Amino acid sequence: MIEHPASAHDQVSARLRLLPSVDALLRTVAASELIDIVSRERLAEVARAVLDGMRAELRSDDDSAHDGDDSRTRLLDEAMRRIARDVRASEERGLRRVINATGVVLHTNLGRAPLSDSARRRIADEAAGYCTLEYDLASGERGRRAPRVEELLKQITGAEAALVVNNCAAATVLVLAALAADGETIISRGELVEIGGDFRIPDVMRQSGTRMVEVGTTNRTRLSDYEQAITERTRLVARVHPSNFRVVGFTHAPALDELATLCHARGVTLFEDAGSGLLSGMSDIGLTDEPLIPASIRLGADVVAFSGDKLLGGPQAGIIVGRADLIERIRRTPLTRALRADKLVLAALEATLEAHARGTAHTEIPALRMLGETEAASHTRAAAFADRLRAATDEPQLDIEIIRDEAAIGGGSAPLVRLPSAALALRHPAFTADDFARRLRMYRPPIVARVREERVLVNLRAVSESEEDELLAGVVTTSEC
Ligand SMILES: *Cc1c(COP(=O)(O)O)cnc(C)c1O
């Protein structure tokens, strides 16, 4: 009898029948472990998607590419392998701690300022469970939200009153909406900035309902420009710090106190969006043109807004300080309720502000300590780390060199300030620098480093001392072929 070769169509159908069912997959031991992590329903969903993918591959697979070894077990194993991979991949998209070896201290994508030990403890010990968020222990009644944070802000900045919201973008919207929605806000054309992505001053003005009145030019705005623009419709004069760019050369802007004198003579409120939240001077690292919040208050700004997680070194927050009557008006607008900060943030902010009030911020707050590291100290630390790395690795091909590098403040602050540093430049002949950097990112905890000129640069400025051992183990492990 002559055997008719099965048609291609029949072969595919036969192969498809060998694919396991979702139920069969969920009954495996490997699946039961995954079910404990993600639930049966979720795993069934992942399994269906994996089977769909495999079915499509089997259909499109031509005979030549096909090894003919599609036994049931092989397909089941392959499906389970893919399911486990997909479950792991979705877990990786969760929030994870990383080691920041980029040298960018306030790295916006990596969460800006790392919290101090006391801020971390305050969250865990005092705020994670029930706490006195809006509760007065003495009376047993509802209390004010975050009175201690406001007290500290008043003490540190010299302002009459303070209010904390979600971030500085929210603070700016809130101030404009509460104080100027029924009128005009004057701003210099040199300050119509974009602070990253969606935060553009002209859009924010529109959103807040205030009519923006531009004065001066990109590089020069005089006091008389503001003076001529003030009318009975003017509610605010806004001064916005151009955080992430600088205009250099033939430039002018009136000093804050000149502007304050003008505003107060004409019955107009002066609002400053200061951005970074510098609470005490850091001229030692060349930080000379960031507004110092206590100085802004002293020089006559009526309301000042700034971030909690830039140069203040705390959690994401928007802080508003200024005249008591104005802060009270802002507090009473419904938008304040929508933008308020939560208890974890308030706990971390309280501990961070205590360090500022004690005068120990520059040693206690990680971001400030990192920014203050001298070039010499950075070289000593990098050299010691390189020695430890050479001693720890059995990988003779790993090339380790110490080079001069520049770290940056980041967070859209002080773009011209460069922090001379040392970095380890790593090279391995078995992989490209991009591959090496990817291997470091895939390590647990992930290590984020930069690539430059075919080398991986590991800058220790934003790596805490307690992370050094993990970093060392990560570099050793990922550089093994
Ligand atoms: C960074 C910045 C903001 C936005 O602050 P977030 O806390 O990130 O919302 C607003 N204004 C200025 C001038 C800034 O520098």
GROMACS .gro file of C-alpha atoms and ligand atoms in nm:
model
  496
    1MET     CA    1   0.000   0.000   0.000
    2ILE     CA    2   0.122   0.346  -0.081
    3GLU     CA    3   0.155   0.585   0.215
    4HIS     CA    4   0.020   0.927   0.127
    5PRO     CA    5   0.232   1.191   0.291
    6ALA     CA    6   0.019   1.395   0.530
    7SER     CA    7  -0.067   1.734   0.394
    8ALA     CA    8   0.099   2.040   0.552
    9HIS     CA    9  -0.240   2.129   0.690
   10ASP     CA   10  -0.277   1.794   0.864
   11GLN     CA   11   0.073   1.822   1.012
   12VAL     CA   12  -0.010   2.159   1.165
   13SER     CA   13  -0.336   2.030   1.307
   14ALA     CA   14  -0.155   1.736   1.460
   15ARG     CA   15   0.101   1.963   1.620
   16LEU     CA   16  -0.163   2.199   1.754
   17ARG     CA   17  -0.337   1.906   1.921
   18LEU     CA   18  -0.018   1.838   2.118
   19LEU     CA   19  -0.032   2.181   2.285
   20PRO     CA   20  -0.137   2.156   2.649
   21SER     CA   21  -0.466   2.305   2.768
   22VAL     CA   22  -0.478   2.597   3.013
   23ASP     CA   23  -0.608   2.354   3.276
   24ALA     CA   24  -0.320   2.114   3.221
   25LEU     CA   25  -0.074   2.400   3.262
   26LEU     CA   26  -0.236   2.520   3.582
   27ARG     CA   27  -0.213   2.169   3.732
   28THR     CA   28   0.169   2.159   3.711
   29VAL     CA   29   0.386   2.205   4.020
   30ALA     CA   30   0.557   2.506   3.866
   31ALA     CA   31   0.218   2.668   3.809
   32SER     CA   32   0.103   2.615   4.166
   33GLU     CA   33   0.406   2.811   4.288
   34LEU     CA   34   0.323   3.096   4.051
   35ILE     CA   35  -0.043   3.091   4.155
   36ASP     CA   36   0.068   3.170   4.510
   37ILE     CA   37   0.235   3.484   4.376
   38VAL     CA   38  -0.016   3.616   4.122
   39SER     CA   39  -0.353   3.431   4.174
   40ARG     CA   40  -0.509   3.156   3.963
   41GLU     CA   41  -0.711   3.397   3.746
   42ARG     CA   42  -0.407   3.603   3.654
   43LEU     CA   43  -0.199   3.293   3.578
   44ALA     CA   44  -0.476   3.153   3.357
   45GLU     CA   45  -0.472   3.481   3.165
   46VAL     CA   46  -0.095   3.463   3.118
   47ALA     CA   47  -0.124   3.096   3.015
   48ARG     CA   48  -0.389   3.176   2.752
   49ALA     CA   49  -0.172   3.450   2.605
   50VAL     CA   50   0.130   3.220   2.594
   51LEU     CA   51  -0.072   2.941   2.427
   52ASP     CA   52  -0.208   3.187   2.170
   53GLY     CA   53   0.147   3.288   2.088
   54MET     CA   54   0.266   2.929   2.055
   55ARG     CA   55  -0.034   2.836   1.839
   56ALA     CA   56   0.047   3.120   1.602
   57GLU     CA   57   0.411   3.009   1.585
   58LEU     CA   58   0.318   2.648   1.513
   59ARG     CA   59   0.087   2.761   1.232
   60SER     CA   60   0.343   2.980   1.066
   61ASP     CA   61   0.632   2.742   1.125
   62ASP     CA   62   0.737   2.589   0.792
   63ASP     CA   63   0.858   2.230   0.780
   64SER     CA   64   1.223   2.311   0.736
   65ALA     CA   65   1.239   2.514   1.054
   66HIS     CA   66   1.058   2.245   1.238
   67ASP     CA   67   1.259   1.983   1.421
   68GLY     CA   68   0.976   1.729   1.433
   69ASP     CA   69   1.020   1.683   1.804
   70ASP     CA   70   0.698   1.840   1.923
   71SER     CA   71   0.623   1.591   2.190
   72ARG     CA   72   0.358   1.690   2.440
   73THR     CA   73   0.614   1.720   2.721
   74ARG     CA   74   0.839   1.949   2.523
   75LEU     CA   75   0.551   2.184   2.442
   76LEU     CA   76   0.429   2.179   2.801
   77ASP     CA   77   0.776   2.263   2.931
   78GLU     CA   78   0.814   2.539   2.678
   79ALA     CA   79   0.476   2.688   2.771
   80MET     CA   80   0.563   2.680   3.144
   81ARG     CA   81   0.899   2.842   3.075
   82ARG     CA   82   0.726   3.127   2.890
   83ILE     CA   83   0.461   3.167   3.159
   84ALA     CA   84   0.725   3.196   3.430
   85ARG     CA   85   0.916   3.446   3.217
   86ASP     CA   86   0.607   3.662   3.160
   87VAL     CA   87   0.511   3.658   3.527
   88ARG     CA   88   0.864   3.765   3.619
   89ALA     CA   89   0.861   4.036   3.352
   90SER     CA   90   0.545   4.194   3.492
   91GLU     CA   91   0.690   4.183   3.843
   92GLU     CA   92   0.996   4.368   3.717
   93ARG     CA   93   0.776   4.656   3.615
   94GLY     CA   94   0.705   4.713   3.984
   95LEU     CA   95   0.883   4.980   4.185
   96ARG     CA   96   1.227   4.860   4.293
   97ARG     CA   97   1.520   4.998   4.478
   98VAL     CA   98   1.815   5.067   4.246
   99ILE     CA   99   2.177   5.165   4.297
  100ASN     CA  100   2.233   5.500   4.127
  101ALA     CA  101   2.584   5.491   3.979
  102THR     CA  102   2.511   5.768   3.728
  103GLY     CA  103   2.661   6.052   3.931
  104VAL     CA  104   2.336   6.248   3.892
  105VAL     CA  105   2.230   6.316   4.249
  106LEU     CA  106   1.868   6.434   4.203
  107HIS     CA  107   1.796   6.190   3.921
  108THR     CA  108   1.433   6.257   3.828
  109ASN     CA  109   1.378   5.912   3.674
  110LEU     CA  110   1.530   5.741   3.978
  111GLY     CA  111   1.316   5.921   4.233
  112ARG     CA  112   1.512   6.245   4.293
  113ALA     CA  113   1.631   6.283   4.654
  114PRO     CA  114   1.702   5.966   4.854
  115LEU     CA  115   1.551   6.003   5.201
  116SER     CA  116   1.760   6.037   5.515
  117ASP     CA  117   1.770   5.754   5.769
  118SER     CA  118   1.553   5.952   6.006
  119ALA     CA  119   1.297   6.025   5.733
  120ARG     CA  120   1.278   5.652   5.648
  121ARG     CA  121   1.237   5.563   6.014
  122ARG     CA  122   0.973   5.830   6.062
  123ILE     CA  123   0.762   5.682   5.783
  124ALA     CA  124   0.793   5.328   5.914
  125ASP     CA  125   0.763   5.400   6.287
  126GLU     CA  126   0.515   5.686   6.303
  127ALA     CA  127   0.314   5.713   5.983
  128ALA     CA  128   0.271   5.375   5.814
  129GLY     CA  129  -0.006   5.272   6.052
  130TYR     CA  130  -0.253   5.492   6.241
  131CYS     CA  131  -0.108   5.827   6.335
  132THR     CA  132  -0.202   6.178   6.448
  133LEU     CA  133  -0.244   6.299   6.090
  134GLU     CA  134  -0.543   6.519   6.176
  135TYR     CA  135  -0.590   6.440   6.541
  136ASP     CA  136  -0.518   6.642   6.851
  137LEU     CA  137  -0.416   6.413   7.137
  138ALA     CA  138  -0.482   6.669   7.413
  139SER     CA  139  -0.845   6.730   7.321
  140GLY     CA  140  -0.918   6.398   7.153
  141GLU     CA  141  -1.071   6.593   6.867
  142ARG     CA  142  -0.999   6.648   6.505
  143GLY     CA  143  -0.682   6.853   6.471
  144ARG     CA  144  -0.499   7.044   6.207
  145ARG     CA  145  -0.312   6.850   5.939
  146ALA     CA  146   0.066   6.859   5.982
  147PRO     CA  147   0.102   7.143   6.233
  148ARG     CA  148   0.462   7.042   6.312
  149VAL     CA  149   0.571   7.056   5.947
  150GLU     CA  150   0.421   7.403   5.914
  151GLU     CA  151   0.591   7.517   6.235
  152LEU     CA  152   0.929   7.393   6.110
  153LEU     CA  153   0.881   7.563   5.774
  154LYS     CA  154   0.799   7.893   5.943
  155GLN     CA  155   1.101   7.859   6.171
  156ILE     CA  156   1.344   7.775   5.889
  157THR     CA  157   1.222   8.021   5.625
  158GLY     CA  158   1.108   8.307   5.848
  159ALA     CA  159   0.767   8.308   5.679
  160GLU     CA  160   0.443   8.375   5.872
  161ALA     CA  161   0.265   8.064   5.743
  162ALA     CA  162   0.316   7.748   5.539
  163LEU     CA  163   0.117   7.489   5.346
  164VAL     CA  164   0.225   7.157   5.193
  165VAL     CA  165   0.077   7.002   4.878
  166ASN     CA  166   0.169   6.721   4.638
  167ASN     CA  167   0.451   6.886   4.442
  168CYS     CA  168   0.576   7.226   4.332
  169ALA     CA  169   0.382   7.213   4.006
  170ALA     CA  170   0.064   7.172   4.212
  171ALA     CA  171   0.176   7.451   4.444
  172THR     CA  172   0.218   7.692   4.152
  173VAL     CA  173  -0.120   7.608   4.000
  174LEU     CA  174  -0.280   7.648   4.342
  175VAL     CA  175  -0.122   7.986   4.418
  176LEU     CA  176  -0.221   8.126   4.079
  177ALA     CA  177  -0.573   7.986   4.100
  178ALA     CA  178  -0.632   8.105   4.456
  179LEU     CA  179  -0.479   8.450   4.428
  180ALA     CA  180  -0.513   8.554   4.065
  181ALA     CA  181  -0.796   8.366   3.890
  182ASP     CA  182  -1.006   8.684   3.882
  183GLY     CA  183  -0.737   8.900   3.728
  184GLU     CA  184  -0.395   8.933   3.571
  185THR     CA  185  -0.052   8.796   3.653
  186ILE     CA  186   0.253   8.981   3.527
  187ILE     CA  187   0.561   8.780   3.431
  188SER     CA  188   0.889   8.854   3.252
  189ARG     CA  189   0.935   8.699   2.906
  190GLY     CA  190   1.266   8.565   3.038
  191GLU     CA  191   1.078   8.339   3.280
  192LEU     CA  192   0.828   8.163   3.053
  193VAL     CA  193   0.999   7.833   3.117
  194GLU     CA  194   0.918   7.469   3.064
  195ILE     CA  195   1.018   7.259   3.367
  196GLY     CA  196   1.020   6.924   3.191
  197GLY     CA  197   0.743   6.768   2.989
  198ASP     CA  198   0.404   6.903   3.074
  199PHE     CA  199   0.484   7.192   3.302
  200ARG     CA  200   0.502   7.509   3.093
  201ILE     CA  201   0.439   7.839   3.262
  202PRO     CA  202   0.203   7.987   2.996
  203ASP     CA  203  -0.008   7.667   3.008
  204VAL     CA  204  -0.010   7.669   3.387
  205MET     CA  205  -0.131   8.031   3.386
  206ARG     CA  206  -0.414   7.943   3.150
  207GLN     CA  207  -0.507   7.635   3.353
  208SER     CA  208  -0.519   7.841   3.671
  209GLY     CA  209  -0.760   8.090   3.516
  210THR     CA  210  -0.535   8.393   3.547
  211ARG     CA  211  -0.465   8.620   3.250
  212MET     CA  212  -0.093   8.625   3.178
  213VAL     CA  213   0.065   8.962   3.100
  214GLU     CA  214   0.416   8.930   2.957
  215VAL     CA  215   0.668   9.206   3.008
  216GLY     CA  216   1.028   9.273   2.900
  217THR     CA  217   1.228   9.051   2.667
  218THR     CA  218   1.392   8.710   2.686
  219ASN     CA  219   1.719   8.851   2.815
  220ARG     CA  220   1.632   9.185   2.974
  221THR     CA  221   1.339   9.296   3.184
  222ARG     CA  222   1.347   9.624   3.379
  223LEU     CA  223   1.158   9.730   3.688
  224SER     CA  224   0.982   9.993   3.476
  225ASP     CA  225   0.846   9.717   3.250
  226TYR     CA  226   0.662   9.569   3.549
  227GLU     CA  227   0.561   9.914   3.671
  228GLN     CA  228   0.398  10.009   3.342
  229ALA     CA  229   0.206   9.683   3.324
  230ILE     CA  230   0.038   9.711   3.665
  231THR     CA  231  -0.332   9.802   3.639
  232GLU     CA  232  -0.632   9.763   3.868
  233ARG     CA  233  -0.674   9.413   3.723
  234THR     CA  234  -0.326   9.300   3.835
  235ARG     CA  235  -0.338   9.044   4.115
  236LEU     CA  236   0.011   8.899   4.110
  237VAL     CA  237   0.359   8.964   3.987
  238ALA     CA  238   0.513   8.622   3.935
  239ARG     CA  239   0.884   8.553   3.942
  240VAL     CA  240   0.971   8.204   3.817
  241HIS     CA  241   1.319   8.069   3.866
  242PRO     CA  242   1.451   7.943   3.530
  243SER     CA  243   1.572   7.626   3.701
  244ASN     CA  244   1.695   7.419   3.411
  245PHE     CA  245   1.847   7.679   3.178
  246ARG     CA  246   2.045   8.001   3.191
  247VAL     CA  247   2.055   8.304   2.966
  248VAL     CA  248   2.405   8.448   2.980
  249GLY     CA  249   2.559   8.768   2.845
  250PHE     CA  250   2.354   9.087   2.805
  251THR     CA  251   2.089   9.016   3.066
  252HIS     CA  252   1.898   9.198   3.335
  253ALA     CA  253   1.619   9.132   3.580
  254PRO     CA  254   1.530   9.354   3.876
  255ALA     CA  255   1.639   9.233   4.217
  256LEU     CA  256   1.367   9.063   4.420
  257ASP     CA  257   1.358   9.342   4.681
  258GLU     CA  258   1.313   9.609   4.412
  259LEU     CA  259   1.024   9.413   4.272
  260ALA     CA  260   0.879   9.370   4.623
  261THR     CA  261   0.896   9.742   4.692
  262LEU     CA  262   0.716   9.816   4.365
  263CYS     CA  263   0.449   9.551   4.426
  264HIS     CA  264   0.378   9.664   4.778
  265ALA     CA  265   0.357  10.031   4.681
  266ARG     CA  266   0.094   9.935   4.422
  267GLY     CA  267  -0.098   9.685   4.633
  268VAL     CA  268   0.002   9.382   4.425
  269THR     CA  269   0.117   9.044   4.559
  270LEU     CA  270   0.466   8.916   4.469
  271PHE     CA  271   0.480   8.540   4.410
  272GLU     CA  272   0.804   8.352   4.355
  273ASP     CA  273   0.818   7.999   4.212
  274ALA     CA  274   1.166   7.921   4.343
  275GLY     CA  275   1.178   7.560   4.225
  276SER     CA  276   1.455   7.388   4.415
  277GLY     CA  277   1.390   7.471   4.777
  278LEU     CA  278   1.740   7.566   4.885
  279LEU     CA  279   1.715   7.632   5.258
  280SER     CA  280   2.077   7.712   5.338
  281GLY     CA  281   2.369   7.832   5.128
  282MET     CA  282   2.577   7.593   4.916
  283SER     CA  283   2.810   7.840   4.750
  284ASP     CA  284   3.101   7.602   4.827
  285ILE     CA  285   2.991   7.386   4.534
  286GLY     CA  286   2.926   7.683   4.306
  287LEU     CA  287   2.557   7.698   4.374
  288THR     CA  288   2.527   8.075   4.367
  289ASP     CA  289   2.222   8.148   4.156
  290GLU     CA  290   1.959   7.930   4.319
  291PRO     CA  291   1.710   8.131   4.522
  292LEU     CA  292   1.760   8.082   4.895
  293ILE     CA  293   1.411   8.051   5.043
  294PRO     CA  294   1.476   8.243   5.369
  295ALA     CA  295   1.631   8.523   5.159
  296SER     CA  296   1.328   8.538   4.929
  297ILE     CA  297   1.102   8.585   5.232
  298ARG     CA  298   1.336   8.842   5.387
  299LEU     CA  299   1.355   9.038   5.061
  300GLY     CA  300   0.980   9.072   5.045
  301ALA     CA  301   0.828   8.791   4.840
  302ASP     CA  302   0.471   8.751   4.969
  303VAL     CA  303   0.433   8.388   4.867
  304VAL     CA  304   0.710   8.143   4.770
  305ALA     CA  305   0.664   7.792   4.628
  306PHE     CA  306   0.930   7.520   4.607
  307SER     CA  307   0.985   7.144   4.577
  308GLY     CA  308   1.041   6.902   4.863
  309ASP     CA  309   1.258   6.658   4.668
  310LYS     CA  310   1.515   6.880   4.500
  311LEU     CA  311   1.776   7.070   4.702
  312LEU     CA  312   1.569   7.037   5.017
  313GLY     CA  313   1.654   6.667   5.002
  314GLY     CA  314   1.321   6.526   5.117
  315PRO     CA  315   1.013   6.353   4.971
  316GLN     CA  316   0.814   6.477   4.671
  317ALA     CA  317   0.613   6.772   4.795
  318GLY     CA  318   0.516   7.125   4.699
  319ILE     CA  319   0.573   7.375   4.974
  320ILE     CA  320   0.412   7.717   4.991
  321VAL     CA  321   0.530   7.971   5.247
  322GLY     CA  322   0.447   8.337   5.293
  323ARG     CA  323   0.210   8.593   5.441
  324ALA     CA  324  -0.046   8.441   5.678
  325ASP     CA  325  -0.354   8.601   5.516
  326LEU     CA  326  -0.252   8.481   5.168
  327ILE     CA  327  -0.167   8.126   5.281
  328GLU     CA  328  -0.506   8.115   5.455
  329ARG     CA  329  -0.681   8.217   5.134
  330ILE     CA  330  -0.494   7.945   4.947
  331ARG     CA  331  -0.577   7.689   5.216
  332ARG     CA  332  -0.949   7.761   5.181
  333THR     CA  333  -0.972   7.694   4.806
  334PRO     CA  334  -1.123   7.353   4.719
  335LEU     CA  335  -0.824   7.273   4.498
  336THR     CA  336  -0.605   7.249   4.811
  337ARG     CA  337  -0.799   6.943   4.924
  338ALA     CA  338  -0.740   6.779   4.586
  339LEU     CA  339  -0.366   6.844   4.595
  340ARG     CA  340  -0.285   6.771   4.958
  341ALA     CA  341   0.012   6.562   5.069
  342ASP     CA  342  -0.035   6.222   5.235
  343LYS     CA  343   0.083   6.107   5.576
  344LEU     CA  344   0.393   5.921   5.450
  345VAL     CA  345   0.516   6.234   5.274
  346LEU     CA  346   0.441   6.454   5.573
  347ALA     CA  347   0.630   6.217   5.805
  348ALA     CA  348   0.938   6.214   5.581
  349LEU     CA  349   0.921   6.589   5.530
  350GLU     CA  350   0.897   6.650   5.904
  351ALA     CA  351   1.210   6.446   5.974
  352THR     CA  352   1.395   6.615   5.684
  353LEU     CA  353   1.298   6.963   5.802
  354GLU     CA  354   1.411   6.879   6.156
  355ALA     CA  355   1.760   6.817   6.019
  356HIS     CA  356   1.750   7.156   5.846
  357ALA     CA  357   1.628   7.322   6.167
  358ARG     CA  358   1.906   7.154   6.372
  359GLY     CA  359   2.165   7.273   6.122
  360THR     CA  360   2.278   6.917   6.045
  361ALA     CA  361   2.123   6.893   5.698
  362HIS     CA  362   2.456   6.892   5.514
  363THR     CA  363   2.571   6.575   5.688
  364GLU     CA  364   2.237   6.406   5.760
  365ILE     CA  365   2.054   6.449   5.432
  366PRO     CA  366   2.194   6.215   5.167
  367ALA     CA  367   2.149   6.445   4.865
  368LEU     CA  368   2.324   6.735   5.036
  369ARG     CA  369   2.605   6.512   5.162
  370MET     CA  370   2.655   6.371   4.811
  371LEU     CA  371   2.658   6.718   4.654
  372GLY     CA  372   2.912   6.835   4.908
  373GLU     CA  373   3.167   6.559   4.841
  374THR     CA  374   3.494   6.718   4.728
  375GLU     CA  375   3.682   6.608   4.419
  376ALA     CA  376   3.967   6.478   4.634
  377ALA     CA  377   3.730   6.273   4.849
  378SER     CA  378   3.563   6.139   4.536
  379HIS     CA  379   3.903   6.025   4.398
  380THR     CA  380   4.004   5.858   4.723
  381ARG     CA  381   3.675   5.671   4.738
  382ALA     CA  382   3.688   5.559   4.375
  383ALA     CA  383   4.049   5.439   4.414
  384ALA     CA  384   3.964   5.239   4.725
  385PHE     CA  385   3.663   5.086   4.550
  386ALA     CA  386   3.873   4.997   4.244
  387ASP     CA  387   4.126   4.820   4.471
  388ARG     CA  388   3.851   4.621   4.637
  389LEU     CA  389   3.706   4.534   4.296
  390ARG     CA  390   4.040   4.411   4.161
  391ALA     CA  391   4.086   4.197   4.470
  392ALA     CA  392   3.733   4.056   4.448
  393THR     CA  393   3.717   3.960   4.083
  394ASP     CA  394   3.866   3.651   3.917
  395GLU     CA  395   3.795   3.804   3.580
  396PRO     CA  396   4.139   3.893   3.439
  397GLN     CA  397   3.980   4.048   3.132
  398LEU     CA  398   3.785   4.312   3.324
  399ASP     CA  399   3.961   4.640   3.264
  400ILE     CA  400   3.923   4.887   3.552
  401GLU     CA  401   4.045   5.242   3.525
  402ILE     CA  402   3.983   5.555   3.728
  403ILE     CA  403   3.897   5.858   3.524
  404ARG     CA  404   3.791   6.216   3.586
  405ASP     CA  405   3.419   6.255   3.552
  406GLU     CA  406   3.161   6.524   3.614
  407ALA     CA  407   2.864   6.457   3.835
  408ALA     CA  408   2.553   6.674   3.814
  409ILE     CA  409   2.292   6.801   4.057
  410GLY     CA  410   2.003   6.690   3.835
  411GLY     CA  411   1.634   6.746   3.901
  412GLY     CA  412   1.640   7.041   3.663
  413SER     CA  413   1.848   7.243   3.911
  414ALA     CA  414   2.152   7.459   3.845
  415PRO     CA  415   2.242   7.327   3.498
  416LEU     CA  416   2.576   7.508   3.497
  417VAL     CA  417   2.706   7.359   3.820
  418ARG     CA  418   2.946   7.075   3.753
  419LEU     CA  419   3.073   6.855   4.030
  420PRO     CA  420   3.422   6.729   3.948
  421SER     CA  421   3.437   6.363   4.047
  422ALA     CA  422   3.620   6.041   3.983
  423ALA     CA  423   3.450   5.744   3.820
  424LEU     CA  424   3.545   5.384   3.751
  425ALA     CA  425   3.560   5.318   3.377
  426LEU     CA  426   3.493   4.949   3.311
  427ARG     CA  427   3.549   4.755   2.994
  428HIS     CA  428   3.518   4.386   2.918
  429PRO     CA  429   3.629   4.238   2.586
  430ALA     CA  430   3.349   3.981   2.591
  431PHE     CA  431   3.068   4.233   2.577
  432THR     CA  432   2.996   4.579   2.447
  433ALA     CA  433   2.961   4.862   2.697
  434ASP     CA  434   2.586   4.875   2.628
  435ASP     CA  435   2.557   4.503   2.704
  436PHE     CA  436   2.761   4.539   3.019
  437ALA     CA  437   2.540   4.828   3.135
  438ARG     CA  438   2.231   4.619   3.060
  439ARG     CA  439   2.369   4.327   3.264
  440LEU     CA  440   2.419   4.569   3.554
  441ARG     CA  441   2.059   4.687   3.521
  442MET     CA  442   1.936   4.327   3.526
  443TYR     CA  443   2.128   4.254   3.847
  444ARG     CA  444   1.936   4.253   4.178
  445PRO     CA  445   1.940   4.521   4.304
  446PRO     CA  446   1.963   4.687   3.962
  447ILE     CA  447   2.270   4.904   3.910
  448VAL     CA  448   2.219   5.204   3.683
  449ALA     CA  449   2.543   5.330   3.524
  450ARG     CA  450   2.630   5.548   3.225
  451VAL     CA  451   2.804   5.445   2.903
  452ARG     CA  452   3.062   5.669   2.744
  453GLU     CA  453   3.312   5.595   2.471
  454GLU     CA  454   3.261   5.218   2.487
  455ARG     CA  455   3.309   5.207   2.862
  456VAL     CA  456   3.072   5.171   3.153
  457LEU     CA  457   3.116   5.458   3.398
  458VAL     CA  458   3.043   5.384   3.760
  459ASN     CA  459   3.027   5.711   3.954
  460LEU     CA  460   3.004   5.665   4.331
  461ARG     CA  461   2.878   6.013   4.419
  462ALA     CA  462   2.514   5.906   4.451
  463VAL     CA  463   2.597   5.559   4.589
  464SER     CA  464   2.566   5.545   4.967
  465GLU     CA  465   2.838   5.372   5.165
  466SER     CA  466   2.594   5.105   5.275
  467GLU     CA  467   2.539   5.013   4.908
  468GLU     CA  468   2.906   4.965   4.822
  469ASP     CA  469   2.916   4.593   4.902
  470GLU     CA  470   2.614   4.525   4.681
  471LEU     CA  471   2.762   4.735   4.403
  472LEU     CA  472   3.088   4.544   4.428
  473ALA     CA  473   2.910   4.207   4.418
  474GLY     CA  474   2.702   4.327   4.124
  475VAL     CA  475   3.000   4.434   3.915
  476VAL     CA  476   3.188   4.111   3.998
  477THR     CA  477   2.890   3.890   3.911
  478THR     CA  478   2.790   4.068   3.591
  479SER     CA  479   3.145   4.079   3.456
  480GLU     CA  480   3.177   3.700   3.469
  481CYS     CA  481   3.127   3.554   3.124
  482LIG     C1  482   1.106   7.175   3.952
  482LIG     C2  483   1.027   7.298   3.941
  482LIG     C3  484   0.888   7.294   3.944
  482LIG     C4  485   0.814   7.164   3.956
  482LIG     O1  486   0.839   7.106   4.079
  482LIG     P1  487   0.786   6.957   4.111
  482LIG     O2  488   0.805   6.945   4.258
  482LIG     O3  489   0.869   6.866   4.030
  482LIG     O4  490   0.643   6.953   4.072
  482LIG     C5  491   0.819   7.412   3.932
  482LIG     N1  492   0.883   7.529   3.919
  482LIG     C6  493   1.018   7.537   3.916
  482LIG     C7  494   1.083   7.671   3.899
  482LIG     C8  495   1.094   7.422   3.928
  482LIG     O5  496   1.227   7.428   3.927
   0.00000   0.00000   0.00000
